Backbone as a printed PyTorch tensor [residue, N CA C, xyz], in Angstrom:
tensor([[[-30.3410,  61.9140,   8.8500],
         [-29.2030,  62.7800,   8.6260],
         [-28.9160,  62.9800,   7.1360]],

        [[-29.6930,  62.3800,   6.2660],
         [-29.4470,  62.5260,   4.8410],
         [-29.9700,  63.8420,   4.3100]],

        [[-29.5120,  64.2280,   3.1270],
         [-29.9680,  65.4700,   2.5220],
         [-31.0900,  65.1550,   1.5400]],

        [[-31.5110,  66.1510,   0.7870],
         [-32.5990,  65.9980,  -0.1710],
         [-32.2750,  64.9410,  -1.2130]],

        [[-33.3420,  64.3470,  -1.7830],
         [-33.2350,  63.3590,  -2.8580],
         [-32.4030,  62.1410,  -2.4570]],

        [[-32.3010,  61.8310,  -1.1730],
         [-31.5920,  60.6350,  -0.7320],
         [-30.0810,  60.7310,  -0.8250]],

        [[-29.5460,  61.8870,  -1.1920],
         [-28.0990,  62.0410,  -1.2780],
         [-27.5340,  62.2330,   0.1200]],

        [[-26.3660,  61.7190,   0.3480],
         [-25.7290,  61.8230,   1.6500],
         [-24.8240,  63.0410,   1.6680]],

        [[-24.9250,  63.8280,   2.7270],
         [-24.0980,  65.0250,   2.8340],
         [-22.6620,  64.6320,   3.1880]],

        [[-21.7780,  65.5630,   2.9660],
         [-20.3740,  65.3350,   3.2870],
         [-20.2030,  65.0990,   4.7810]],

        [[-20.9870,  65.8100,   5.5840],
         [-20.9050,  65.6550,   7.0370],
         [-21.3230,  64.2390,   7.4500]],

        [[-22.3950,  63.7100,   6.8150],
         [-22.8450,  62.3530,   7.0990],
         [-21.7670,  61.3420,   6.7440]],

        [[-21.1480,  61.5200,   5.5760],
         [-20.0840,  60.6060,   5.1410],
         [-18.8960,  60.6490,   6.1010]],

        [[-18.5520,  61.8510,   6.5400],
         [-17.4340,  62.0030,   7.4690],
         [-17.7440,  61.3010,   8.7900]],

        [[-18.9640,  61.4630,   9.2870],
         [-19.3660,  60.8290,  10.5330],
         [-19.3170,  59.3050,  10.4010]],

        [[-19.8330,  58.7820,   9.2770],
         [-19.7830,  57.3330,   9.0450],
         [-18.3410,  56.8430,   8.9830]],

        [[-17.4890,  57.5920,   8.2800],
         [-16.0900,  57.1900,   8.1570],
         [-15.4150,  57.1540,   9.5220]],

        [[-15.6180,  58.1950,  10.3340],
         [-14.9910,  58.2490,  11.6490],
         [-15.4910,  57.1250,  12.5460]],

        [[-16.7850,  56.8370,  12.4920],
         [-17.3510,  55.7560,  13.2920],
         [-16.7690,  54.4180,  12.8660]],

        [[-16.7170,  54.1790,  11.5520],
         [-16.1700,  52.9340,  11.0250],
         [-14.6840,  52.8230,  11.3310]],

        [[-13.9490,  53.9060,  11.1700],
         [-12.5150,  53.8980,  11.4380],
         [-12.2440,  53.6120,  12.9130]],

        [[-13.0140,  54.2470,  13.7840],
         [-12.8330,  54.0230,  15.2200],
         [-13.1160,  52.5680,  15.5560]],

        [[-14.1910,  52.0130,  15.0170],
         [-14.5400,  50.6210,  15.2460],
         [-13.4270,  49.7050,  14.7330]],

        [[-12.9180,  50.0040,  13.5530],
         [-11.8360,  49.2140,  12.9700],
         [-10.5730,  49.2620,  13.8110]],

        [[-10.2570,  50.4320,  14.3610],
         [ -9.0740,  50.5540,  15.2200],
         [ -9.2560,  49.7370,  16.4960]],

        [[-10.4740,  49.7340,  17.0550],
         [-10.7240,  48.9470,  18.2630],
         [-10.5470,  47.4670,  17.9780]],

        [[-11.0560,  47.0030,  16.8450],
         [-10.8980,  45.6030,  16.4690],
         [ -9.4260,  45.2700,  16.2680]],

        [[ -8.6980,  46.1480,  15.5750],
         [ -7.2700,  45.9090,  15.3330],
         [ -6.5020,  45.8540,  16.6480]],

        [[ -6.8030,  46.7590,  17.5660],
         [ -6.1170,  46.7540,  18.8590],
         [ -6.4290,  45.4780,  19.6230]],

        [[ -7.6750,  45.0350,  19.5670],
         [ -8.0600,  43.8070,  20.2640],
         [ -7.3510,  42.5940,  19.6540]],

        [[ -7.2550,  42.5690,  18.3170],
         [ -6.5710,  41.4560,  17.6680],
         [ -5.0940,  41.4260,  18.0300]],

        [[ -4.4800,  42.5820,  18.1880],
         [ -3.0830,  42.6270,  18.5770],
         [ -2.8980,  42.1390,  20.0100]],

        [[ -3.8960,  42.3890,  20.8630],
         [ -3.7790,  42.0410,  22.2720],
         [ -4.0700,  40.5710,  22.5410]],

        [[ -4.7550,  39.8990,  21.6500],
         [ -5.1070,  38.5030,  21.8710],
         [ -4.7330,  37.6810,  20.6550]],

        [[ -4.5980,  36.3910,  20.8630],
         [ -4.3200,  35.5420,  19.7180],
         [ -5.5910,  34.8170,  19.3060]],

        [[ -5.5310,  34.0780,  18.2230],
         [ -6.7110,  33.4370,  17.6650],
         [ -7.3560,  32.4600,  18.6370]],

        [[ -6.5680,  31.6570,  19.3270],
         [ -7.1530,  30.6650,  20.2360],
         [ -7.8950,  31.3330,  21.3870]],

        [[ -7.4000,  32.4820,  21.8580],
         [ -8.1070,  33.2180,  22.9090],
         [ -9.4550,  33.7210,  22.4030]],

        [[ -9.4770,  34.2430,  21.1730],
         [-10.7260,  34.7280,  20.5900],
         [-11.7060,  33.5730,  20.3880]],

        [[-11.1990,  32.4310,  19.9390],
         [-12.0560,  31.2770,  19.7310],
         [-12.6440,  30.7990,  21.0600]],

        [[-11.8230,  30.7310,  22.0880],
         [-12.2970,  30.3020,  23.4070],
         [-13.3470,  31.2810,  23.9460]],

        [[-13.1080,  32.5750,  23.7770],
         [-14.0690,  33.5920,  24.2230],
         [-15.4010,  33.4120,  23.5060]],

        [[-15.3560,  33.1360,  22.2110],
         [-16.5750,  32.9340,  21.4300],
         [-17.3170,  31.6950,  21.9180]],

        [[-16.5920,  30.6160,  22.2050],
         [-17.2330,  29.3940,  22.6670],
         [-17.8800,  29.5950,  24.0290]],

        [[-17.2420,  30.3310,  24.9120],
         [-17.8180,  30.5920,  26.2300],
         [-19.0690,  31.4310,  26.0890]],

        [[-19.0070,  32.4700,  25.2580],
         [-20.1780,  33.3300,  25.0950],
         [-21.2900,  32.6060,  24.3560]],

        [[-20.9480,  31.5560,  23.6180],
         [-21.9520,  30.7870,  22.8950],
         [-22.3620,  29.5550,  23.6870]],

        [[-22.1990,  29.5930,  25.0030],
         [-22.5400,  28.4610,  25.8530],
         [-24.0310,  28.2270,  25.9200]],

        [[-24.4060,  27.2990,  26.7910],
         [-25.8180,  26.9450,  26.9170],
         [-26.6560,  28.1700,  27.2730]],

        [[-27.8420,  28.1700,  26.7340],
         [-28.8270,  29.1960,  27.0430],
         [-29.8780,  28.5630,  27.9440]],

        [[-30.6960,  29.3790,  28.5580],
         [-31.7470,  28.8930,  29.4410],
         [-33.0970,  29.3560,  28.9090]],

        [[-34.0220,  28.4070,  28.8030],
         [-35.3750,  28.7790,  28.4000],
         [-36.0120,  29.6020,  29.5130]],

        [[-37.0840,  30.2710,  29.1720],
         [-37.8190,  31.0560,  30.1580],
         [-38.3010,  30.1390,  31.2910]],

        [[-38.7720,  28.9640,  30.9180],
         [-39.2350,  27.9800,  31.9070],
         [-38.1010,  27.5920,  32.8580]],

        [[-36.9240,  27.2920,  32.2820],
         [-35.7800,  26.8850,  33.1080],
         [-35.3690,  28.0050,  34.0600]],

        [[-35.3550,  29.2370,  33.5770],
         [-34.9890,  30.3570,  34.4460],
         [-35.9760,  30.4920,  35.6030]],

        [[-37.2520,  30.2750,  35.3240],
         [-38.2550,  30.3200,  36.3810],
         [-38.0320,  29.2290,  37.4090]],

        [[-37.7360,  28.0150,  36.9480],
         [-37.4730,  26.8920,  37.8580],
         [-36.2170,  27.1380,  38.6960]],

        [[-35.1920,  27.6810,  38.0920],
         [-33.9510,  27.9720,  38.8120],
         [-34.2270,  28.9480,  39.9460]],

        [[-34.9790,  29.9860,  39.6420],
         [-35.2970,  30.9890,  40.6550],
         [-36.1820,  30.3980,  41.7480]],

        [[-37.2430,  29.7200,  41.3600],
         [-38.1950,  29.1910,  42.3410],
         [-37.5910,  28.0850,  43.2000]],

        [[-36.6280,  27.3580,  42.6700],
         [-36.0240,  26.2530,  43.4150],
         [-34.7290,  26.6420,  44.1190]],

        [[-34.3770,  27.9140,  44.0200],
         [-33.2190,  28.4270,  44.7430],
         [-31.8800,  27.8850,  44.2750]],

        [[-31.7920,  27.5440,  43.0050],
         [-30.5300,  27.0410,  42.4670],
         [-29.5910,  28.2030,  42.1740]],

        [[-28.3180,  27.9760,  42.3910],
         [-27.3200,  29.0180,  42.1560],
         [-26.4670,  28.6200,  40.9570]],

        [[-26.4020,  29.5180,  39.9850],
         [-25.5530,  29.3070,  38.8110],
         [-24.2880,  30.1260,  38.9880]],

        [[-23.1490,  29.4530,  38.9860],
         [-21.8850,  30.1710,  39.0640],
         [-21.0340,  29.8080,  37.8540]],

        [[-19.8950,  30.4230,  37.7550],
         [-19.0270,  30.2280,  36.5960],
         [-18.5820,  28.7680,  36.4650]],

        [[-18.2830,  28.1250,  37.5910],
         [-17.8510,  26.7370,  37.5610],
         [-18.9680,  25.8260,  37.0500]],

        [[-20.1900,  26.0430,  37.5280],
         [-21.3200,  25.2450,  37.0710],
         [-21.5640,  25.4580,  35.5830]],

        [[-21.4830,  26.6940,  35.1270],
         [-21.6750,  26.9760,  33.7030],
         [-20.6290,  26.2550,  32.8610]],

        [[-19.4000,  26.2240,  33.3440],
         [-18.3330,  25.5090,  32.6290],
         [-18.6650,  24.0220,  32.5630]],

        [[-19.1180,  23.4540,  33.6900],
         [-19.4720,  22.0340,  33.7240],
         [-20.6440,  21.7390,  32.7840]],

        [[-21.6520,  22.5970,  32.7730],
         [-22.7920,  22.4050,  31.8740],
         [-22.3530,  22.4410,  30.4140]],

        [[-21.5330,  23.4170,  30.0670],
         [-21.0600,  23.5280,  28.6860],
         [-20.2310,  22.3150,  28.2780]],

        [[-19.3680,  21.8440,  29.1670],
         [-18.5620,  20.6580,  28.8660],
         [-19.4440,  19.4240,  28.7140]],

        [[-20.4510,  19.2880,  29.5800],
         [-21.3580,  18.1400,  29.5080],
         [-22.1440,  18.1510,  28.2030]],

        [[-22.6110,  19.3230,  27.7860],
         [-23.3540,  19.4210,  26.5260],
         [-22.4440,  19.0950,  25.3500]],

        [[-21.2180,  19.5570,  25.3870],
         [-20.2680,  19.2540,  24.3200],
         [-20.0380,  17.7450,  24.2120]],

        [[-19.8430,  17.0850,  25.3540],
         [-19.6590,  15.6250,  25.3500],
         [-20.8930,  14.9170,  24.8140]],

        [[-22.0770,  15.3770,  25.2320],
         [-23.3170,  14.7700,  24.7680],
         [-23.4680,  14.9210,  23.2580]],

        [[-23.1230,  16.1040,  22.7270],
         [-23.1870,  16.3390,  21.2780],
         [-22.2740,  15.3740,  20.5430]],

        [[-21.0620,  15.2100,  21.0730],
         [-20.0890,  14.3210,  20.4340],
         [-20.5920,  12.8880,  20.3590]],

        [[-21.4230,  12.4960,  21.3030],
         [-21.9710,  11.1370,  21.3400],
         [-23.2890,  11.0270,  20.5880]],

        [[-23.7790,  12.1400,  20.0390],
         [-25.0030,  12.1170,  19.2560],
         [-26.2810,  12.2660,  20.0740]],

        [[-26.1740,  12.7150,  21.3140],
         [-27.3510,  12.8900,  22.1670],
         [-28.2160,  14.0260,  21.6400]],

        [[-29.5120,  13.9220,  21.9210],
         [-30.4420,  14.9740,  21.5150],
         [-31.0710,  15.6580,  22.7200]],

        [[-31.5160,  14.8810,  23.6840],
         [-32.0830,  15.3930,  24.9400],
         [-31.3360,  14.7190,  26.0740]],

        [[-30.6690,  15.5070,  26.9100],
         [-29.7990,  14.9390,  27.9300],
         [-30.1590,  15.4560,  29.3170]],

        [[-30.0510,  14.5610,  30.3030],
         [-30.1650,  14.9570,  31.7010],
         [-28.7400,  15.1360,  32.2080]],

        [[-28.4240,  16.3220,  32.6770],
         [-27.1140,  16.5900,  33.2610],
         [-27.3270,  16.6060,  34.7650]],

        [[-26.7150,  15.6340,  35.4280],
         [-27.0150,  15.3960,  36.8350],
         [-25.7960,  15.6610,  37.7000]],

        [[-25.9620,  16.5580,  38.6700],
         [-24.9340,  16.8540,  39.6580],
         [-25.3520,  16.2740,  41.0010]],

        [[-24.5850,  16.5480,  42.0420],
         [-24.8960,  15.9970,  43.3570],
         [-26.1550,  16.6040,  43.9630]],

        [[-26.4330,  17.8660,  43.6630],
         [-27.5850,  18.5170,  44.2860],
         [-28.5090,  19.2370,  43.3050]],

        [[-28.3090,  19.0140,  42.0190],
         [-29.1760,  19.6380,  41.0180],
         [-29.0640,  18.8750,  39.7010]],

        [[-30.0860,  19.0410,  38.8730],
         [-30.0880,  18.4010,  37.5530],
         [-30.6960,  19.3650,  36.5400]],

        [[-30.2830,  19.2090,  35.3070],
         [-30.7510,  20.0520,  34.2140],
         [-31.1190,  19.1540,  33.0430]],

        [[-32.2140,  19.4510,  32.3950],
         [-32.5750,  18.7700,  31.1530],
         [-32.2380,  19.7420,  30.0290]],

        [[-31.4490,  19.2530,  29.0600],
         [-30.9220,  20.1210,  28.0070],
         [-31.3120,  19.5960,  26.6320]],

        [[-31.8300,  20.4910,  25.8080],
         [-32.0680,  20.2300,  24.3920],
         [-30.7290,  20.4940,  23.7010]],

        [[-30.0260,  19.4190,  23.3980],
         [-28.6560,  19.5280,  22.8860],
         [-28.6170,  20.2210,  21.5270]],

        [[-29.5670,  19.9020,  20.6670],
         [-29.5720,  20.4880,  19.3200],
         [-29.6600,  22.0100,  19.3620]],

        [[-30.4110,  22.5320,  20.3240],
         [-30.5720,  23.9830,  20.4380],
         [-29.7070,  24.5920,  21.5380]],

        [[-28.8950,  23.7380,  22.1920],
         [-27.9750,  24.2160,  23.2280],
         [-28.7300,  24.9900,  24.3210]],

        [[-29.8880,  24.4360,  24.7290],
         [-30.7640,  25.1630,  25.6450],
         [-31.1890,  24.2810,  26.8220]],

        [[-31.0090,  24.8040,  28.0370],
         [-31.5210,  24.1540,  29.2380],
         [-33.0230,  24.3940,  29.2410]],

        [[-33.8090,  23.3010,  29.3110],
         [-35.2610,  23.4470,  29.2580],
         [-35.9100,  23.3870,  30.6410]],

        [[-35.2430,  22.7440,  31.6060],
         [-35.7330,  22.7730,  32.9760],
         [-34.5980,  22.4350,  33.9310]],

        [[-34.8220,  22.7300,  35.1930],
         [-33.8120,  22.4930,  36.2220],
         [-34.5150,  22.0710,  37.5010]],

        [[-33.8280,  21.2680,  38.3080],
         [-34.4120,  20.8370,  39.5790],
         [-33.3490,  20.7140,  40.6450]],

        [[-33.7930,  20.8000,  41.8910],
         [-32.8760,  20.6500,  43.0140],
         [-32.8700,  19.1910,  43.4750]],

        [[-32.1180,  18.8790,  44.5350],
         [-31.9440,  17.5050,  44.9950],
         [-33.2710,  16.8630,  45.3900]],

        [[-34.1360,  17.6050,  46.0640],
         [-35.4220,  17.0450,  46.4940],
         [-36.2660,  16.6200,  45.2910]],

        [[-36.3350,  17.4560,  44.2730],
         [-37.1020,  17.1070,  43.0800],
         [-36.4590,  15.9650,  42.3080]],

        [[-35.1350,  15.8760,  42.3540],
         [-34.4410,  14.7870,  41.6600],
         [-34.8920,  13.4430,  42.2310]],

        [[-35.0500,  13.3480,  43.5470],
         [-35.4470,  12.0970,  44.1860],
         [-36.8820,  11.7200,  43.8540]],

        [[-37.7160,  12.7280,  43.6140],
         [-39.1310,  12.4960,  43.3660],
         [-39.4830,  12.4130,  41.8850]],

        [[-38.5240,  12.6870,  41.0100],
         [-38.8260,  12.8020,  39.5840],
         [-38.4080,  11.5850,  38.7910]],

        [[-39.1090,  11.4210,  37.7020],
         [-38.7390,  10.4550,  36.6730],
         [-38.3520,  11.2920,  35.4650]],

        [[-37.1750,  11.0400,  34.9220],
         [-36.7310,  11.7740,  33.7430],
         [-37.3120,  11.0970,  32.5130]],

        [[-38.1050,  11.8180,  31.7470],
         [-38.6900,  11.2680,  30.5260],
         [-38.1980,  12.0700,  29.3330]],

        [[-38.3570,  11.4940,  28.1800],
         [-38.0010,  12.1470,  26.9060],
         [-36.5410,  12.5480,  26.8410]],

        [[-35.6610,  11.7460,  27.4340],
         [-34.2200,  11.9790,  27.2890],
         [-33.6190,  10.7470,  26.6300]],

        [[-32.4880,  10.9410,  25.9860],
         [-31.8090,   9.7940,  25.3940],
         [-30.4330,   9.5710,  26.0050]],

        [[-30.0200,  10.4700,  26.9100],
         [-28.6980,  10.3440,  27.5010],
         [-28.6600,  11.0330,  28.8600]],

        [[-27.6550,  10.6890,  29.6340],
         [-27.4190,  11.3590,  30.9140],
         [-25.9220,  11.5870,  31.0520]],

        [[-25.5710,  12.7300,  31.6270],
         [-24.1760,  13.0680,  31.9120],
         [-24.0990,  13.4340,  33.3700]],

        [[-23.1540,  12.8390,  34.0900],
         [-22.9490,  13.1590,  35.4980],
         [-21.8710,  14.2110,  35.6170]],

        [[-22.1680,  15.2320,  36.4300],
         [-21.1670,  16.2830,  36.6640],
         [-20.8820,  16.3700,  38.1400]]])
């Protein structure tokens, strides 16, 4: 959209200004609608545990269901593990378990109850029960 010699046309500048102004108004409206603690909590939730490609494959193949409550429990367990200095943690529930790389906030594998009974957890330094 630029003009000759790399100069920006008035129309380009106007479009950039309107886009930036609109974006700024949306941010301002959002800030008015929420307070800082709400924004911080939203950021922490969106920055929750991630799943490796391997873990996603295991979840699908083993028929595990991820819901909002489980995600909250996983995030809380990882936070507790971090506070205790854990690096690789097994997060164990009644019918499923997850191995999490705490430093990278990433679930590296997942298993159901049957695999939990048959498995030995290796290369972990901590366990959290959920």
